[in-house]
Amino acid sequence: MRARPLLRVTSRSQSARSLRDGATLAALAAVGPMLAWIAGAIRGAPAFNDFNVYWLAGQLVDRGTSPFDGAALADLAARQGRDYVLGGGYSYPLPFAIALIPLGRLPFESALGLFLGGSVVLFAVAVAAWLRWAGTWVEGGRDIPLGRLRVAALLAGCFPPVLGSVATGQANLLVLAALAAGTTRLLSGRTAAQAGGGVLVGLAAVVKLVPAVAVVPLVLGRRPRAAAAVLVTGGAAIMTTALVAPRSSGGSDSLLALLDPDPYFTNASINGFVSRLVLTTERTRALVPGLFDAGPVMALATGTFGLLTAWVLWRARAQVAAGGRGLALGIGFAILAGVIGGPKDSYWNASLALVPAGLLVATAAPDLDARWFARLATPDRRLLGIALAGVFLQPLAWLAPAPLDPAPLAWAQTLVGSVALVGLLALWLVMARWLSAPGAAAQSQNLPGRPASVS
């Protein structure tokens, strides 16, 4: 007769322990972003630069003015006494600007605190949830040692682009949280969960367009409802905001300026690399000044890269359609390609690469045993080493920029300025190899059993 209370107590005890473990993981994931926040606050005015644009854009929309109006943005900044680098101005879809209206009505410091605080909390919760999900990725699930989970959570929060996103006041952590939660649901065996995942990815695409590329592997993976959910969510958000605030959508064609050449040193995309080859800036020297028009060459390089990505996915369509690891690799591969090929993607946007990297690890080492790296084929180990080195070394290349004279040092600085792009391309090659030769890859990785559908 007393068995039932004991069972309930045990269940409650396990639930409480699960909550404590999840809270611990979230707290560890938040360590890096919080340190970046504190460092930015100590640094002062140069920090949190991009949030100035968000805050001002919310005010412009609130006043019925377009956030894409660069002159109005600069004028408002001057009247508000905000000192920041305007750059290309507001360069996000309109729904994000409308969502910023409540923050625009607050004092800058209060708005910044709410924005960064919400970003860090959502990011930390997403990391904790992702790590708990990883243990269910193989049939029957497996208990991952808590120590491994804690190390993984801490490392995720210390990923340099994540730290930089906080220090510059960017929206990447919000996008990353929605994208991470969405992808785990897209891999579910339940249709309703897949549709929910599509909604989350669609919302992420409203802020940064990159997540929308997940539609391609979803179509190949025969998950039309999930693909439709991504498109409908993003499209409905854009259409609704255009109807609600028609005057604020004026000048949105300025988003096409994202396709213009941009040699700025933080531009880690294909656009940035090609632009710096022919355009000299105050920090970099062109390797072949004026040899070609950067715009068409950049468009050709990006288009070719997109076609290569589509070709790899098409060749692996049977593997992607089978679900499980194939679909996970396909989704991660497409998102990573979007990060690499996105026009004017700053180095901080590479924080979104955590999702492809997480999907890669989830397919090869769902128990987070670091020994899986030693079981990889030699080319994969080398490529992953290049990927890690590229992403982690990029900020170091900016700490002490070489002078523009003598020329050899300046040229070296220009090439080193794209080391993160090289790292992301190395990760892209690993995922392309695994999608192109799943049998050989699985053998070299000593992968566990086929992953089950998870909810």
mmCIF file with all atom_site columns, C-alpha atoms in Angstrom, residues 23 29 39 53 60 70 73 89 98 112 120 199 229 245 262 299 317 328 360 363 389 405 412-413 415 431 438 440:
data_model
loop_
_atom_site.group_PDB
_atom_site.id
_atom_site.type_symbol
_atom_site.label_atom_id
_atom_site.label_alt_id
_atom_site.label_comp_id
_atom_site.label_asym_id
_atom_site.label_entity_id
_atom_site.label_seq_id
_atom_site.pdbx_PDB_ins_code
_atom_site.Cartn_x
_atom_site.Cartn_y
_atom_site.Cartn_z
_atom_site.occupancy
_atom_site.B_iso_or_equiv
_atom_site.pdbx_formal_charge
_atom_site.auth_seq_id
_atom_site.auth_comp_id
_atom_site.auth_asym_id
_atom_site.auth_atom_id
_atom_site.pdbx_PDB_model_num
ATOM 1  C CA . ALA A 1 23  ? 19.758 24.807 -14.571 1.00 0.00 ? 23  ALA A CA 1
ATOM 2  C CA . ALA A 1 29  ? 26.452 28.185 -20.913 1.00 0.00 ? 29  ALA A CA 1
ATOM 3  C CA . ALA A 1 39  ? 33.856 43.382 -20.368 1.00 0.00 ? 39  ALA A CA 1
ATOM 4  C CA . VAL A 1 53  ? 20.856 50.593 -34.611 1.00 0.00 ? 53  VAL A CA 1
ATOM 5  C CA . LEU A 1 60  ? 11.693 55.205 -36.168 1.00 0.00 ? 60  LEU A CA 1
ATOM 6  C CA . GLY A 1 70  ? 19.799 55.918 -43.334 1.00 0.00 ? 70  GLY A CA 1
ATOM 7  C CA . LEU A 1 73  ? 18.601 56.972 -38.597 1.00 0.00 ? 73  LEU A CA 1
ATOM 8  C CA . GLY A 1 89  ? 22.305 51.165 -41.151 1.00 0.00 ? 89  GLY A CA 1
ATOM 9  C CA . ILE A 1 98  ? 8.536  46.311 -35.181 1.00 0.00 ? 98  ILE A CA 1
ATOM 10 C CA . LEU A 1 112 ? 20.163 47.204 -23.666 1.00 0.00 ? 112 LEU A CA 1
ATOM 11 C CA . VAL A 1 120 ? 21.728 35.316 -22.792 1.00 0.00 ? 120 VAL A CA 1
ATOM 12 C CA . VAL A 1 199 ? 7.660  27.814 -37.111 1.00 0.00 ? 199 VAL A CA 1
ATOM 13 C CA . ALA A 1 229 ? 5.834  26.059 -41.833 1.00 0.00 ? 229 ALA A CA 1
ATOM 14 C CA . ALA A 1 245 ? 3.213  49.619 -40.773 1.00 0.00 ? 245 ALA A CA 1
ATOM 15 C CA . ASP A 1 262 ? 32.176 45.322 -48.520 1.00 0.00 ? 262 ASP A CA 1
ATOM 16 C CA . ALA A 1 299 ? 28.159 37.170 -57.008 1.00 0.00 ? 299 ALA A CA 1
ATOM 17 C CA . ARG A 1 317 ? 18.807 13.089 -51.269 1.00 0.00 ? 317 ARG A CA 1
ATOM 18 C CA . ALA A 1 328 ? 20.432 16.045 -39.513 1.00 0.00 ? 328 ALA A CA 1
ATOM 19 C CA . LEU A 1 360 ? 27.594 16.922 -36.686 1.00 0.00 ? 360 LEU A CA 1
ATOM 20 C CA . THR A 1 363 ? 25.428 12.141 -35.429 1.00 0.00 ? 363 THR A CA 1
ATOM 21 C CA . ALA A 1 389 ? 41.806 26.995 -35.629 1.00 0.00 ? 389 ALA A CA 1
ATOM 22 C CA . ASP A 1 405 ? 53.560 49.475 -45.200 1.00 0.00 ? 405 ASP A CA 1
ATOM 23 C CA . ALA A 1 412 ? 49.471 38.902 -44.986 1.00 0.00 ? 412 ALA A CA 1
ATOM 24 C CA . GLN A 1 413 ? 47.046 40.814 -42.759 1.00 0.00 ? 413 GLN A CA 1
ATOM 25 C CA . LEU A 1 415 ? 44.734 37.062 -46.008 1.00 0.00 ? 415 LEU A CA 1
ATOM 26 C CA . MET A 1 431 ? 29.862 17.593 -43.791 1.00 0.00 ? 431 MET A CA 1
ATOM 27 C CA . PRO A 1 438 ? 27.853 7.949  -45.777 1.00 0.00 ? 438 PRO A CA 1
ATOM 28 C CA . ALA A 1 440 ? 32.749 5.157  -45.602 1.00 0.00 ? 440 ALA A CA 1
#
